[in-house]
């Protein structure tokens, strides 16, 4: 027992000294903490990866948690930057917000689904449970497996505002808690319909045109495709110089180019 | 010298008492903090509107979790319907039919499987069970049925190991007496062993229920999480645990309090189940 | 109607039970087999020792392995003295009384609480009220409470099974109570206690719900206890659920399941050896 305990202690000391040492190493590094929307997170991680390649002294800690949690974290000063995929509400207006880009919300189907075009009204009816069967939209006699995001999500908030327009999302609609999991459901279930960030659309799912407009960066810029929301960085007061350097990088042509490559709508062409 | 030793003894004793009290302290903290966050909403919105309410729209002031309570019980009953017969017959096989060697090998092997993380069960459910249900039975596959199947398998180790202990602790003389009266093995099991191990077996079912109702990650992966009470076994559903895990990271204000209220209801249900299970086990010991 | 021969029924029943047991065991074997077969091609030294890139789509899972080890060992470091101390108190220092019943009630209740409620508690208490944020520390403290009942129960059983004679001999050599416990009882009970510790490590490694809300899910290697981190189970959950990469998900599942199973096998081996020593 004593021997084993001793062994355990040695492991512990090693572990702790390791963490201690590496902590020393991080002391002369500049840490930027970011948390919030799971929609914005993957793109922030991408940007951070690129940024840290050129700036080895920086450590950027990116966390999910959701738009609301991110904004809360900024308010409590637990993180420097909060990510939000919805506009700030009145209670949060005292915070600074920086729009880093815009994002289209794409309505997606399984690639095998022959339907290519839907109207905003049809989508609203599907989520309101007025249209329940694919037959009503000209396909086979099979129940529509619609998927939505959970209550409190920024993407859902934007979807409710831009698509549902006051109509309620029905209780019989399935709920998933991230863009990725909605995409997985739609990618595996031929009868599913969901909505995800345009930047995450790939060959696993098929985006539909809405009232004739394909969700593309061009159509968003010209205003033809209307389901669009901003991606915000939220801060409490002024950022320190290091965090500002990162934000400046995102707003620069280089940063915006990365976002554009990911399918988001940046500020340059 | 002796006094010093005595002092040390006394010191050790007090430290140990403090350690022993820590469990109670933790339990107390868990209760207090979940209640402190969960109860205010009960007072504000009304107990009936939360427990009996049908509408969950926390950002618009509706906090009804009745459908989730029903759904939690439905998956639990579903899991039991699948896990209980399989688990019990496996336990009977182990205690009555298998040789000593098989028993020594199988029992720990089955218990090991309790260690497989629930996310792995959930993942396999999504990859294998959900498409199976969708292709052969209809619906999206994210359903009461798929969830029950996965939970049924997850509670197997609990049911097997506790009902096995109950069966094995039936005195040998019972069996011998029954055989001596000319009963067959099955008659002995059915008429003698199962009745005398009844409370232990029941306890294993209830503990299995406790595990099923408390399971979270596997459930949100397979259940589909729709808010409506499922109309058939092929419909999606949302459990109490799923509600908490889905929305906790996004929630703020009253929405978050609503999730803690969900936690309070879950805690009460679990406490009742544990009480019944412990009561069942105690009765067996008293006998 | 003629009565069916009970012997015949007996045979049928026996076959049914055999098949049923075979079926149950094969389900469990299939689960493990799927993980091994699907995950095996993706597990290699690079996968284990490299850092993930592109949210885990490429690269390895090293930070999550390190995060898992840190979480499990630190939790054990806290929970072992508390748990073993409680067990010693319950077995050696008191008779059954209302007080011990109360403590037992506490331990039993803790054991029955589902992990999501631990997550909820850890989130509100450690993360928010004590302002730890999503951090290794918040995760460790939450998991410590969660594994405490396992350690207490197994240690108590192990200490109880130490033969009385050993204690009597020690007392007759004029050893004090604590000396007896330290030098005689604990060494004899060590294998049983170790089993409990290892089972708890297995539980900490496989936990998701309680960890994700307390330790967060940052993909970076936690360098201090105030950093957020991601355990293998959480990493696997995110990979699989977000559909980031099925290959990496299967690979992570294999490493995860393999480490839990080997810890548990080791635990049973230690216990088995201890049992055969005393009986």
CSV table of N, CA, C and O in Angstrom, one decimal, chain C residues 45-83:
chain,number,residue,atom,x,y,z
C,45,UNK,N,0.8,6.0,-33.5
C,45,UNK,CA,1.5,6.9,-32.5
C,45,UNK,C,1.2,8.4,-32.8
C,45,UNK,O,1.1,9.2,-31.9
C,46,UNK,N,1.1,8.7,-34.1
C,46,UNK,CA,0.9,10.1,-34.5
C,46,UNK,C,-0.5,10.5,-33.9
C,46,UNK,O,-0.6,11.6,-33.4
C,47,UNK,N,-1.5,9.6,-34.0
C,47,UNK,CA,-2.8,9.9,-33.6
C,47,UNK,C,-2.8,10.2,-32.1
C,47,UNK,O,-3.5,11.1,-31.6
C,48,UNK,N,-2.0,9.5,-31.4
C,48,UNK,CA,-1.9,9.6,-29.9
C,48,UNK,C,-1.1,10.8,-29.5
C,48,UNK,O,-1.5,11.5,-28.5
C,49,UNK,N,0.0,11.1,-30.2
C,49,UNK,CA,0.9,12.1,-29.7
C,49,UNK,C,0.8,13.5,-30.4
C,49,UNK,O,1.5,14.4,-30.0
C,50,UNK,N,0.0,13.5,-31.5
C,50,UNK,CA,-0.1,14.8,-32.2
C,50,UNK,C,-1.2,15.6,-31.7
C,50,UNK,O,-2.2,15.1,-31.1
C,51,UNK,N,-1.2,16.9,-31.9
C,51,UNK,CA,-2.3,17.8,-31.6
C,51,UNK,C,-3.3,17.8,-32.7
C,51,UNK,O,-3.0,17.7,-33.8
C,52,UNK,N,-4.6,18.0,-32.3
C,52,UNK,CA,-5.6,18.1,-33.4
C,52,UNK,C,-5.5,19.4,-34.2
C,52,UNK,O,-5.0,20.4,-33.7
C,53,UNK,N,-5.8,19.3,-35.5
C,53,UNK,CA,-5.9,20.4,-36.3
C,53,UNK,C,-7.3,20.5,-36.9
C,53,UNK,O,-8.0,19.5,-37.0
C,54,UNK,N,-7.7,21.8,-37.2
C,54,UNK,CA,-9.0,22.0,-37.8
C,54,UNK,C,-10.1,21.3,-37.0
C,54,UNK,O,-10.9,20.6,-37.5
C,55,UNK,N,-10.1,21.7,-35.7
C,55,UNK,CA,-11.1,21.2,-34.7
C,55,UNK,C,-11.1,19.7,-34.5
C,55,UNK,O,-12.1,19.1,-34.1
C,56,UNK,N,-10.1,19.0,-34.9
C,56,UNK,CA,-10.0,17.6,-34.7
C,56,UNK,C,-10.2,16.8,-36.0
C,56,UNK,O,-10.2,15.6,-36.0
C,57,UNK,N,-10.4,17.5,-37.1
C,57,UNK,CA,-10.6,16.8,-38.4
C,57,UNK,C,-9.4,16.1,-38.8
C,57,UNK,O,-9.4,15.1,-39.4
C,58,UNK,N,-8.2,16.8,-38.5
C,58,UNK,CA,-6.9,16.1,-38.8
C,58,UNK,C,-6.1,16.1,-37.5
C,58,UNK,O,-6.5,16.7,-36.5
C,59,UNK,N,-5.0,15.4,-37.6
C,59,UNK,CA,-4.1,15.4,-36.5
C,59,UNK,C,-4.5,14.4,-35.5
C,59,UNK,O,-5.2,13.4,-35.7
C,60,UNK,N,-4.0,14.6,-34.2
C,60,UNK,CA,-4.2,13.5,-33.2
C,60,UNK,C,-5.1,14.0,-32.1
C,60,UNK,O,-5.9,15.0,-32.2
C,61,UNK,N,-5.0,13.4,-30.9
C,61,UNK,CA,-5.9,13.7,-29.8
C,61,UNK,C,-5.1,13.9,-28.5
C,61,UNK,O,-5.6,13.8,-27.4
C,62,UNK,N,-3.8,14.3,-28.7
C,62,UNK,CA,-2.9,14.3,-27.5
C,62,UNK,C,-3.5,15.2,-26.4
C,62,UNK,O,-3.5,14.8,-25.2
C,63,UNK,N,-3.9,16.5,-26.7
C,63,UNK,CA,-4.4,17.3,-25.6
C,63,UNK,C,-5.6,16.7,-24.8
C,63,UNK,O,-5.6,16.8,-23.6
C,64,UNK,N,-6.4,15.9,-25.5
C,64,UNK,CA,-7.5,15.3,-24.8
C,64,UNK,C,-7.1,14.1,-23.9
C,64,UNK,O,-7.6,13.9,-22.9
C,65,UNK,N,-6.0,13.4,-24.4
C,65,UNK,CA,-5.5,12.3,-23.6
C,65,UNK,C,-4.9,12.9,-22.3
C,65,UNK,O,-5.2,12.5,-21.2
C,66,UNK,N,-4.1,14.0,-22.5
C,66,UNK,CA,-3.5,14.6,-21.3
C,66,UNK,C,-4.5,15.2,-20.4
C,66,UNK,O,-4.4,15.0,-19.2
C,67,UNK,N,-5.5,15.8,-21.0
C,67,UNK,CA,-6.6,16.4,-20.2
C,67,UNK,C,-7.3,15.3,-19.3
C,67,UNK,O,-7.7,15.5,-18.2
C,68,UNK,N,-7.5,14.1,-20.0
C,68,UNK,CA,-8.2,13.0,-19.3
C,68,UNK,C,-7.3,12.6,-18.1
C,68,UNK,O,-7.9,12.4,-17.0
C,69,UNK,N,-6.0,12.4,-18.3
C,69,UNK,CA,-5.1,11.9,-17.3
C,69,UNK,C,-5.1,12.9,-16.1
C,69,UNK,O,-5.2,12.6,-15.0
C,70,UNK,N,-5.0,14.2,-16.5
C,70,UNK,CA,-5.0,15.2,-15.4
C,70,UNK,C,-6.2,15.2,-14.6
C,70,UNK,O,-6.2,15.2,-13.4
C,71,UNK,N,-7.4,15.1,-15.3
C,71,UNK,CA,-8.6,15.1,-14.6
C,71,UNK,C,-8.8,13.9,-13.7
C,71,UNK,O,-9.1,14.1,-12.5
C,72,UNK,N,-8.4,12.7,-14.2
C,72,UNK,CA,-8.6,11.5,-13.4
C,72,UNK,C,-7.7,11.5,-12.2
C,72,UNK,O,-8.1,11.2,-11.1
C,73,UNK,N,-6.4,11.8,-12.5
C,73,UNK,CA,-5.4,11.7,-11.4
C,73,UNK,C,-5.7,12.7,-10.3
C,73,UNK,O,-5.6,12.4,-9.1
C,74,UNK,N,-6.0,13.9,-10.7
C,74,UNK,CA,-6.2,15.0,-9.7
C,74,UNK,C,-7.4,14.7,-8.9
C,74,UNK,O,-7.5,14.9,-7.6
C,75,UNK,N,-8.5,14.1,-9.5
C,75,UNK,CA,-9.7,13.8,-8.8
C,75,UNK,C,-9.4,12.7,-7.8
C,75,UNK,O,-9.9,12.8,-6.6
C,76,UNK,N,-8.6,11.7,-8.2
C,76,UNK,CA,-8.2,10.6,-7.3
C,76,UNK,C,-7.4,11.2,-6.1
C,76,UNK,O,-7.6,10.8,-5.0
C,77,UNK,N,-6.6,12.1,-6.4
C,77,UNK,CA,-5.7,12.7,-5.4
C,77,UNK,C,-6.6,13.3,-4.3
C,77,UNK,O,-6.3,13.2,-3.1
C,78,UNK,N,-7.7,14.0,-4.7
C,78,UNK,CA,-8.6,14.5,-3.7
C,78,UNK,C,-9.5,13.5,-3.0
C,78,UNK,O,-9.7,13.5,-1.8
C,79,UNK,N,-10.0,12.6,-3.9
C,79,UNK,CA,-11.1,11.7,-3.4
C,79,UNK,C,-10.5,10.6,-2.5
C,79,UNK,O,-11.2,10.1,-1.6
C,80,UNK,N,-9.3,10.1,-2.8
C,80,UNK,CA,-8.8,9.0,-2.1
C,80,UNK,C,-8.7,9.2,-0.5
C,80,UNK,O,-9.2,8.5,0.2
C,81,UNK,N,-8.0,10.3,-0.1
C,81,UNK,CA,-7.9,10.5,1.4
C,81,UNK,C,-9.3,10.7,2.0
C,81,UNK,O,-9.6,10.1,3.0
C,82,UNK,N,-10.2,11.5,1.3
C,82,UNK,CA,-11.5,11.7,1.8
C,82,UNK,C,-12.3,10.3,1.9
C,82,UNK,O,-12.9,10.0,2.9
C,83,UNK,N,-12.2,9.6,0.8
C,83,UNK,CA,-13.0,8.3,0.8
C,83,UNK,C,-12.4,7.3,1.7
C,83,UNK,O,-13.2,6.7,2.5
